[in-house]
Short mmCIF file of N, CA and C in Angstrom, two decimals:
data_model
loop_
_atom_site.label_atom_id
_atom_site.label_comp_id
_atom_site.label_asym_id
_atom_site.label_seq_id
_atom_site.Cartn_x
_atom_site.Cartn_y
_atom_site.Cartn_z
N UNK A 1 0.83 -1.19 0.00
CA UNK A 1 0.00 0.00 0.00
C UNK A 1 0.87 1.25 0.00
N UNK A 2 0.57 2.18 -0.86
CA UNK A 2 1.30 3.43 -0.94
C UNK A 2 0.76 4.37 0.13
N UNK A 3 1.64 4.93 0.93
CA UNK A 3 1.24 5.92 1.94
C UNK A 3 1.70 7.28 1.42
N UNK A 4 0.78 8.19 1.34
CA UNK A 4 1.09 9.52 0.83
C UNK A 4 0.86 10.52 1.94
N UNK A 5 1.93 11.12 2.44
CA UNK A 5 1.80 12.13 3.49
C UNK A 5 1.27 13.41 2.88
N UNK A 6 0.22 13.95 3.49
CA UNK A 6 -0.36 15.22 3.04
C UNK A 6 -0.29 16.19 4.20
N UNK A 7 0.24 17.39 3.98
CA UNK A 7 0.27 18.36 5.08
C UNK A 7 -1.14 18.72 5.51
N UNK A 8 -1.26 19.13 6.76
CA UNK A 8 -2.55 19.57 7.28
C UNK A 8 -3.02 20.78 6.49
N UNK A 9 -4.29 20.75 6.11
CA UNK A 9 -4.88 21.86 5.37
C UNK A 9 -6.17 22.25 6.07
N UNK A 10 -6.56 23.48 5.87
CA UNK A 10 -7.77 23.99 6.51
C UNK A 10 -8.87 24.04 5.46
N UNK A 11 -10.07 23.63 5.87
CA UNK A 11 -11.23 23.67 4.98
C UNK A 11 -12.37 24.37 5.72
N UNK A 12 -13.13 25.12 5.00
CA UNK A 12 -14.32 25.76 5.54
C UNK A 12 -15.20 24.70 6.18
N UNK A 13 -15.63 24.94 7.42
CA UNK A 13 -16.41 23.94 8.16
C UNK A 13 -17.74 23.62 7.48
N UNK A 14 -18.37 24.61 6.86
CA UNK A 14 -19.62 24.34 6.14
C UNK A 14 -19.38 23.42 4.96
N UNK A 15 -18.31 23.69 4.21
CA UNK A 15 -17.97 22.84 3.07
C UNK A 15 -17.59 21.44 3.54
N UNK A 16 -16.87 21.36 4.63
CA UNK A 16 -16.50 20.05 5.18
C UNK A 16 -17.74 19.24 5.56
N UNK A 17 -18.71 19.89 6.20
CA UNK A 17 -19.94 19.20 6.58
C UNK A 17 -20.71 18.73 5.36
N UNK A 18 -20.80 19.59 4.34
CA UNK A 18 -21.50 19.21 3.12
C UNK A 18 -20.78 18.06 2.42
N UNK A 19 -19.42 18.10 2.42
CA UNK A 19 -18.65 17.02 1.81
C UNK A 19 -18.90 15.71 2.56
N UNK A 20 -18.92 15.78 3.87
CA UNK A 20 -19.17 14.59 4.70
C UNK A 20 -20.53 13.99 4.35
N UNK A 21 -21.56 14.82 4.32
CA UNK A 21 -22.91 14.34 4.03
C UNK A 21 -23.01 13.77 2.61
N UNK A 22 -22.38 14.47 1.67
CA UNK A 22 -22.43 14.01 0.28
C UNK A 22 -21.71 12.68 0.11
N UNK A 23 -20.53 12.55 0.72
CA UNK A 23 -19.78 11.29 0.63
C UNK A 23 -20.60 10.15 1.19
N UNK A 24 -21.14 10.35 2.37
CA UNK A 24 -21.87 9.27 3.04
C UNK A 24 -23.20 8.95 2.37
N UNK A 25 -23.75 9.90 1.62
CA UNK A 25 -24.98 9.59 0.89
C UNK A 25 -24.69 8.66 -0.30
N UNK A 26 -23.45 8.65 -0.77
CA UNK A 26 -23.07 7.81 -1.91
C UNK A 26 -22.33 6.53 -1.52
N UNK A 27 -21.79 6.49 -0.32
CA UNK A 27 -21.06 5.32 0.16
C UNK A 27 -22.05 4.19 0.46
N UNK A 28 -21.80 3.03 -0.10
CA UNK A 28 -22.69 1.89 0.10
C UNK A 28 -22.32 1.07 1.33
N UNK A 29 -21.49 1.63 2.19
CA UNK A 29 -21.07 0.92 3.38
C UNK A 29 -19.65 0.39 3.30
N UNK A 30 -19.03 0.54 2.13
CA UNK A 30 -17.67 0.03 1.93
C UNK A 30 -16.61 1.00 2.46
N UNK A 31 -17.03 2.24 2.72
CA UNK A 31 -16.07 3.25 3.18
C UNK A 31 -15.39 3.99 2.05
N UNK A 32 -15.85 3.73 0.82
CA UNK A 32 -15.27 4.43 -0.33
C UNK A 32 -16.33 4.60 -1.41
N UNK A 33 -16.02 5.49 -2.35
CA UNK A 33 -16.92 5.70 -3.49
C UNK A 33 -16.11 5.59 -4.78
N UNK A 34 -16.79 5.26 -5.85
CA UNK A 34 -16.15 5.11 -7.15
C UNK A 34 -15.96 6.48 -7.80
N UNK A 35 -15.08 6.54 -8.80
CA UNK A 35 -14.77 7.82 -9.44
C UNK A 35 -16.01 8.46 -10.08
N UNK A 36 -16.93 7.66 -10.59
CA UNK A 36 -18.17 8.19 -11.17
C UNK A 36 -18.98 8.90 -10.09
N UNK A 37 -18.96 8.34 -8.90
CA UNK A 37 -19.68 8.96 -7.78
C UNK A 37 -18.97 10.23 -7.31
N UNK A 38 -17.66 10.28 -7.46
CA UNK A 38 -16.91 11.49 -7.10
C UNK A 38 -17.39 12.66 -7.95
N UNK A 39 -17.56 12.44 -9.25
CA UNK A 39 -18.05 13.49 -10.16
C UNK A 39 -19.42 13.97 -9.69
N UNK A 40 -20.30 13.04 -9.37
CA UNK A 40 -21.65 13.38 -8.92
C UNK A 40 -21.60 14.20 -7.63
N UNK A 41 -20.78 13.76 -6.68
CA UNK A 41 -20.66 14.45 -5.40
C UNK A 41 -20.10 15.85 -5.59
N UNK A 42 -19.07 15.98 -6.41
CA UNK A 42 -18.46 17.30 -6.63
C UNK A 42 -19.44 18.25 -7.31
N UNK A 43 -20.20 17.73 -8.23
CA UNK A 43 -21.20 18.55 -8.91
C UNK A 43 -22.24 19.06 -7.92
N UNK A 44 -22.69 18.20 -7.03
CA UNK A 44 -23.67 18.61 -6.00
C UNK A 44 -23.08 19.62 -5.02
N UNK A 45 -21.75 19.59 -4.87
CA UNK A 45 -21.09 20.54 -3.97
C UNK A 45 -20.77 21.86 -4.66
N UNK A 46 -21.12 21.97 -5.93
CA UNK A 46 -20.93 23.23 -6.64
C UNK A 46 -19.71 23.26 -7.54
N UNK A 47 -19.02 22.13 -7.70
CA UNK A 47 -17.83 22.07 -8.54
C UNK A 47 -18.16 21.39 -9.87
N UNK A 48 -19.20 21.87 -10.52
CA UNK A 48 -19.69 21.22 -11.74
C UNK A 48 -18.91 21.62 -12.99
N UNK A 49 -18.01 22.60 -12.88
CA UNK A 49 -17.29 23.07 -14.07
C UNK A 49 -15.97 22.34 -14.30
N UNK A 50 -15.69 21.33 -13.51
CA UNK A 50 -14.45 20.56 -13.70
C UNK A 50 -14.46 19.85 -15.04
N UNK A 51 -13.34 19.92 -15.75
CA UNK A 51 -13.21 19.14 -16.98
C UNK A 51 -12.91 17.69 -16.61
N UNK A 52 -13.05 16.81 -17.57
CA UNK A 52 -12.73 15.39 -17.32
C UNK A 52 -11.27 15.23 -16.95
N UNK A 53 -10.38 16.00 -17.60
CA UNK A 53 -8.95 15.93 -17.28
C UNK A 53 -8.68 16.39 -15.85
N UNK A 54 -9.33 17.49 -15.44
CA UNK A 54 -9.16 17.97 -14.08
C UNK A 54 -9.64 16.93 -13.07
N UNK A 55 -10.80 16.34 -13.34
CA UNK A 55 -11.34 15.33 -12.45
C UNK A 55 -10.40 14.13 -12.36
N UNK A 56 -9.92 13.67 -13.51
CA UNK A 56 -9.00 12.54 -13.53
C UNK A 56 -7.76 12.84 -12.70
N UNK A 57 -7.18 14.02 -12.89
CA UNK A 57 -5.98 14.40 -12.13
C UNK A 57 -6.24 14.50 -10.64
N UNK A 58 -7.39 15.05 -10.27
CA UNK A 58 -7.74 15.16 -8.85
C UNK A 58 -7.85 13.79 -8.21
N UNK A 59 -8.51 12.88 -8.91
CA UNK A 59 -8.67 11.53 -8.36
C UNK A 59 -7.33 10.81 -8.32
N UNK A 60 -6.57 10.91 -9.40
CA UNK A 60 -5.27 10.25 -9.45
C UNK A 60 -4.34 10.76 -8.34
N UNK A 61 -4.33 12.07 -8.11
CA UNK A 61 -3.46 12.66 -7.09
C UNK A 61 -3.89 12.34 -5.68
N UNK A 62 -5.16 12.01 -5.49
CA UNK A 62 -5.67 11.79 -4.14
C UNK A 62 -6.06 10.35 -3.84
N UNK A 63 -5.93 9.47 -4.80
CA UNK A 63 -6.17 8.04 -4.55
C UNK A 63 -4.85 7.46 -4.03
N UNK A 64 -4.58 7.72 -2.77
CA UNK A 64 -3.27 7.46 -2.18
C UNK A 64 -2.91 5.98 -2.14
N UNK A 65 -3.91 5.11 -2.04
CA UNK A 65 -3.62 3.69 -1.98
C UNK A 65 -3.79 3.00 -3.34
N UNK A 66 -4.03 3.80 -4.38
CA UNK A 66 -4.19 3.30 -5.75
C UNK A 66 -5.25 2.20 -5.86
N UNK A 67 -6.31 2.33 -5.08
CA UNK A 67 -7.38 1.33 -5.09
C UNK A 67 -8.37 1.53 -6.24
N UNK A 68 -8.38 2.73 -6.80
CA UNK A 68 -9.37 3.04 -7.83
C UNK A 68 -10.64 3.62 -7.24
N UNK A 69 -10.79 3.49 -5.92
CA UNK A 69 -11.92 4.08 -5.19
C UNK A 69 -11.38 5.16 -4.27
N UNK A 70 -12.26 6.04 -3.85
CA UNK A 70 -11.86 7.17 -3.00
C UNK A 70 -12.53 7.02 -1.64
N UNK A 71 -11.70 6.95 -0.57
CA UNK A 71 -12.27 6.91 0.77
C UNK A 71 -12.54 8.35 1.24
N UNK A 72 -13.10 8.49 2.44
CA UNK A 72 -13.51 9.81 2.88
C UNK A 72 -12.35 10.80 2.98
N UNK A 73 -11.22 10.40 3.55
CA UNK A 73 -10.08 11.32 3.67
C UNK A 73 -9.56 11.74 2.31
N UNK A 74 -9.51 10.80 1.38
CA UNK A 74 -9.09 11.12 0.01
C UNK A 74 -10.10 12.08 -0.63
N UNK A 75 -11.39 11.81 -0.40
CA UNK A 75 -12.44 12.66 -0.95
C UNK A 75 -12.35 14.08 -0.40
N UNK A 76 -12.09 14.20 0.88
CA UNK A 76 -11.96 15.52 1.49
C UNK A 76 -10.83 16.30 0.84
N UNK A 77 -9.73 15.63 0.52
CA UNK A 77 -8.62 16.30 -0.16
C UNK A 77 -8.98 16.65 -1.61
N UNK A 78 -9.78 15.82 -2.26
CA UNK A 78 -10.28 16.16 -3.60
C UNK A 78 -11.10 17.45 -3.52
N UNK A 79 -11.98 17.53 -2.52
CA UNK A 79 -12.82 18.72 -2.34
C UNK A 79 -11.94 19.95 -2.08
N UNK A 80 -10.94 19.82 -1.22
CA UNK A 80 -10.05 20.95 -0.94
C UNK A 80 -9.29 21.38 -2.20
N UNK A 81 -8.83 20.40 -2.99
CA UNK A 81 -8.14 20.72 -4.24
C UNK A 81 -9.08 21.43 -5.21
N UNK A 82 -10.34 20.97 -5.28
CA UNK A 82 -11.34 21.64 -6.14
C UNK A 82 -11.55 23.07 -5.70
N UNK A 83 -11.65 23.26 -4.40
CA UNK A 83 -11.87 24.59 -3.86
C UNK A 83 -10.70 25.51 -4.22
N UNK A 84 -9.48 24.98 -4.16
CA UNK A 84 -8.30 25.77 -4.54
C UNK A 84 -8.27 26.00 -6.05
N UNK A 85 -8.61 24.98 -6.81
CA UNK A 85 -8.57 25.05 -8.26
C UNK A 85 -9.62 26.00 -8.82
N UNK A 86 -10.82 25.93 -8.28
CA UNK A 86 -11.93 26.71 -8.82
C UNK A 86 -12.33 27.87 -7.93
N UNK A 87 -11.62 28.06 -6.84
CA UNK A 87 -11.99 29.07 -5.86
C UNK A 87 -11.66 30.49 -6.30
N UNK A 88 -10.94 31.20 -5.46
CA UNK A 88 -10.69 32.63 -5.62
C UNK A 88 -10.02 32.96 -6.95
N UNK A 89 -10.58 33.91 -7.67
CA UNK A 89 -10.06 34.39 -8.94
C UNK A 89 -10.40 35.87 -9.04
N UNK A 90 -9.40 36.71 -9.28
CA UNK A 90 -9.61 38.17 -9.23
C UNK A 90 -10.59 38.67 -10.28
N UNK A 91 -10.54 38.13 -11.50
CA UNK A 91 -11.48 38.56 -12.54
C UNK A 91 -12.91 38.20 -12.17
N UNK A 92 -13.09 37.02 -11.64
CA UNK A 92 -14.42 36.58 -11.21
C UNK A 92 -14.89 37.45 -10.05
N UNK A 93 -13.98 37.82 -9.17
CA UNK A 93 -14.32 38.66 -8.02
C UNK A 93 -14.84 40.01 -8.50
N UNK A 94 -14.14 40.64 -9.44
CA UNK A 94 -14.58 41.94 -9.95
C UNK A 94 -15.92 41.81 -10.67
N UNK A 95 -16.08 40.78 -11.49
CA UNK A 95 -17.36 40.57 -12.18
C UNK A 95 -18.50 40.39 -11.19
N UNK A 96 -18.24 39.62 -10.14
CA UNK A 96 -19.25 39.40 -9.11
C UNK A 96 -19.59 40.70 -8.39
N UNK A 97 -18.57 41.49 -8.08
CA UNK A 97 -18.76 42.78 -7.41
C UNK A 97 -19.64 43.69 -8.26
N UNK A 98 -19.35 43.75 -9.54
CA UNK A 98 -20.13 44.60 -10.46
C UNK A 98 -21.56 44.08 -10.58
N UNK A 99 -21.73 42.77 -10.69
CA UNK A 99 -23.08 42.22 -10.84
C UNK A 99 -23.94 42.45 -9.60
N UNK A 100 -23.28 42.66 -8.46
CA UNK A 100 -24.01 42.94 -7.22
C UNK A 100 -24.23 44.43 -6.97
N UNK A 101 -23.75 45.27 -7.90
CA UNK A 101 -24.01 46.71 -7.78
C UNK A 101 -22.79 47.59 -7.67
N UNK A 102 -21.60 47.00 -7.58
CA UNK A 102 -20.37 47.79 -7.52
C UNK A 102 -20.00 48.30 -8.90
N UNK A 103 -18.93 49.08 -8.98
CA UNK A 103 -18.49 49.67 -10.24
C UNK A 103 -17.29 48.92 -10.82
N UNK A 104 -17.16 48.89 -12.16
CA UNK A 104 -16.05 48.18 -12.80
C UNK A 104 -14.67 48.72 -12.42
N UNK A 105 -14.60 49.97 -11.98
CA UNK A 105 -13.31 50.54 -11.58
C UNK A 105 -13.03 50.28 -10.09
N UNK A 106 -13.75 49.35 -9.51
CA UNK A 106 -13.60 48.89 -8.12
C UNK A 106 -14.04 49.93 -7.08
N UNK A 107 -14.87 50.88 -7.51
CA UNK A 107 -15.43 51.84 -6.57
C UNK A 107 -16.87 51.44 -6.27
N UNK A 108 -17.48 52.13 -5.34
CA UNK A 108 -18.85 51.82 -4.98
C UNK A 108 -18.90 50.75 -3.91
N UNK A 109 -20.10 50.37 -3.57
CA UNK A 109 -20.30 49.36 -2.55
C UNK A 109 -21.43 48.43 -2.97
N UNK A 110 -21.50 47.30 -2.28
CA UNK A 110 -22.61 46.38 -2.50
C UNK A 110 -23.31 46.13 -1.17
N UNK A 111 -24.59 45.91 -1.27
CA UNK A 111 -25.40 45.67 -0.09
C UNK A 111 -25.11 44.30 0.49
N UNK A 112 -24.88 44.25 1.80
CA UNK A 112 -24.66 42.95 2.45
C UNK A 112 -25.95 42.12 2.45
N UNK A 113 -27.09 42.79 2.47
CA UNK A 113 -28.37 42.06 2.40
C UNK A 113 -28.50 41.35 1.06
N UNK A 114 -28.11 42.04 -0.01
CA UNK A 114 -28.16 41.44 -1.35
C UNK A 114 -27.17 40.27 -1.44
N UNK A 115 -26.01 40.45 -0.85
CA UNK A 115 -24.99 39.40 -0.84
C UNK A 115 -25.48 38.17 -0.07
N UNK A 116 -26.07 38.39 1.10
CA UNK A 116 -26.62 37.28 1.89
C UNK A 116 -27.67 36.51 1.10
N UNK A 117 -28.56 37.25 0.45
CA UNK A 117 -29.64 36.61 -0.30
C UNK A 117 -29.08 35.77 -1.45
N UNK A 118 -28.08 36.31 -2.15
CA UNK A 118 -27.48 35.58 -3.25
C UNK A 118 -26.82 34.30 -2.77
N UNK A 119 -26.05 34.38 -1.71
CA UNK A 119 -25.36 33.21 -1.15
C UNK A 119 -26.41 32.16 -0.73
N UNK A 120 -27.47 32.62 -0.11
CA UNK A 120 -28.56 31.72 0.31
C UNK A 120 -29.23 31.07 -0.91
N UNK A 121 -29.59 31.88 -1.90
CA UNK A 121 -30.29 31.38 -3.09
C UNK A 121 -29.45 30.36 -3.86
N UNK A 122 -28.14 30.60 -3.94
CA UNK A 122 -27.26 29.70 -4.68
C UNK A 122 -26.77 28.52 -3.85
N UNK A 123 -27.13 28.53 -2.58
CA UNK A 123 -26.73 27.45 -1.66
C UNK A 123 -25.22 27.27 -1.63
N UNK A 124 -24.51 28.39 -1.58
CA UNK A 124 -23.06 28.34 -1.52
C UNK A 124 -22.66 28.07 -0.07
N UNK A 125 -21.79 27.07 0.12
CA UNK A 125 -21.48 26.62 1.49
C UNK A 125 -20.45 27.49 2.21
N UNK A 126 -20.82 28.72 2.52
CA UNK A 126 -19.95 29.59 3.32
C UNK A 126 -20.77 30.24 4.43
N UNK A 127 -20.09 30.63 5.47
CA UNK A 127 -20.73 31.33 6.60
C UNK A 127 -20.72 32.82 6.30
N UNK A 128 -21.65 33.26 5.47
CA UNK A 128 -21.64 34.64 4.99
C UNK A 128 -21.86 35.65 6.12
N UNK A 129 -22.71 35.32 7.08
CA UNK A 129 -22.96 36.26 8.18
C UNK A 129 -21.67 36.53 8.96
N UNK A 130 -20.91 35.48 9.20
CA UNK A 130 -19.65 35.63 9.92
C UNK A 130 -18.66 36.49 9.13
N UNK A 131 -18.60 36.26 7.82
CA UNK A 131 -17.69 37.05 6.98
C UNK A 131 -18.11 38.51 6.92
N UNK A 132 -19.39 38.75 6.80
CA UNK A 132 -19.87 40.14 6.75
C UNK A 132 -19.54 40.85 8.05
N UNK A 133 -19.78 40.17 9.16
CA UNK A 133 -19.47 40.77 10.47
C UNK A 133 -17.98 41.09 10.57
N UNK A 134 -17.15 40.20 10.05
CA UNK A 134 -15.70 40.39 10.11
C UNK A 134 -15.23 41.52 9.20
N UNK A 135 -15.80 41.65 8.00
CA UNK A 135 -15.28 42.60 7.02
C UNK A 135 -16.06 43.90 6.90
N UNK A 136 -17.33 43.91 7.29
CA UNK A 136 -18.09 45.16 7.32
C UNK A 136 -17.94 45.73 8.73
N UNK A 137 -16.74 46.20 9.02
CA UNK A 137 -16.39 46.58 10.39
C UNK A 137 -17.19 47.77 10.92
N UNK A 138 -17.67 48.63 10.03
CA UNK A 138 -18.47 49.76 10.51
C UNK A 138 -19.96 49.42 10.58
N UNK A 139 -20.30 48.16 10.25
CA UNK A 139 -21.68 47.67 10.29
C UNK A 139 -22.64 48.55 9.49
N UNK A 140 -22.14 49.07 8.36
CA UNK A 140 -22.95 49.96 7.52
C UNK A 140 -23.97 49.21 6.67
N UNK A 141 -23.77 47.89 6.51
CA UNK A 141 -24.65 47.13 5.63
C UNK A 141 -24.17 47.13 4.20
N UNK A 142 -22.97 47.66 3.97
CA UNK A 142 -22.37 47.71 2.64
C UNK A 142 -20.89 47.35 2.73
N UNK A 143 -20.38 46.72 1.66
CA UNK A 143 -18.94 46.44 1.59
C UNK A 143 -18.39 47.00 0.28
N UNK A 144 -17.16 47.51 0.36
CA UNK A 144 -16.50 48.00 -0.84
C UNK A 144 -15.73 46.86 -1.50
N UNK A 145 -15.04 47.14 -2.60
CA UNK A 145 -14.37 46.08 -3.35
C UNK A 145 -13.28 45.40 -2.52
N UNK A 146 -12.51 46.17 -1.78
CA UNK A 146 -11.42 45.59 -0.97
C UNK A 146 -12.00 44.63 0.07
N UNK A 147 -13.08 45.04 0.72
CA UNK A 147 -13.72 44.18 1.74
C UNK A 147 -14.31 42.92 1.07
N UNK A 148 -14.95 43.11 -0.07
CA UNK A 148 -15.55 42.00 -0.80
C UNK A 148 -14.48 41.01 -1.22
N UNK A 149 -13.38 41.49 -1.77
CA UNK A 149 -12.27 40.63 -2.19
C UNK A 149 -11.68 39.87 -1.01
N UNK A 150 -11.50 40.56 0.09
CA UNK A 150 -10.95 39.93 1.29
C UNK A 150 -11.89 38.83 1.80
N UNK A 151 -13.18 39.07 1.72
CA UNK A 151 -14.16 38.07 2.15
C UNK A 151 -14.03 36.81 1.29
N UNK A 152 -13.96 36.99 -0.01
CA UNK A 152 -13.88 35.84 -0.91
C UNK A 152 -12.55 35.10 -0.76
N UNK A 153 -11.48 35.85 -0.57
CA UNK A 153 -10.17 35.22 -0.41
C UNK A 153 -10.12 34.46 0.89
N UNK A 154 -10.83 34.95 1.92
CA UNK A 154 -10.85 34.30 3.22
C UNK A 154 -11.55 32.96 3.13
N UNK A 155 -12.60 32.89 2.34
CA UNK A 155 -13.35 31.63 2.20
C UNK A 155 -12.69 30.79 1.15
#
């Protein structure tokens, strides 16, 4: 058996809980899921834009025992890799800021109420209230581009 040491990594607790539930909903009691099920689970977790090559590489890099199946710890690392791969992107951040009411030149503000509603509607697994409290330090109900970017980078 190949043992692959992986450094400790931090994952958003909401995403970790969703990953746990998703994995166990697909596990038939064997303690692992097949690669086809990994695609299904990742899609349900919001990582539906992965290419087949990306998915193959994620599974290959995280199938530490080369069993062809993914156990929960391996799956959790696949999810973390997906989050890093598809997560924070500056162009997407600016586009998102503008679509929520900010300006393309990174000025203006966006409503935290609108942001909360969007996160809720899209079922994005982040603790938005906690982030807003942390980054909207004046409790104005609005965040500027720097605060918005910091929030997204934090998650």
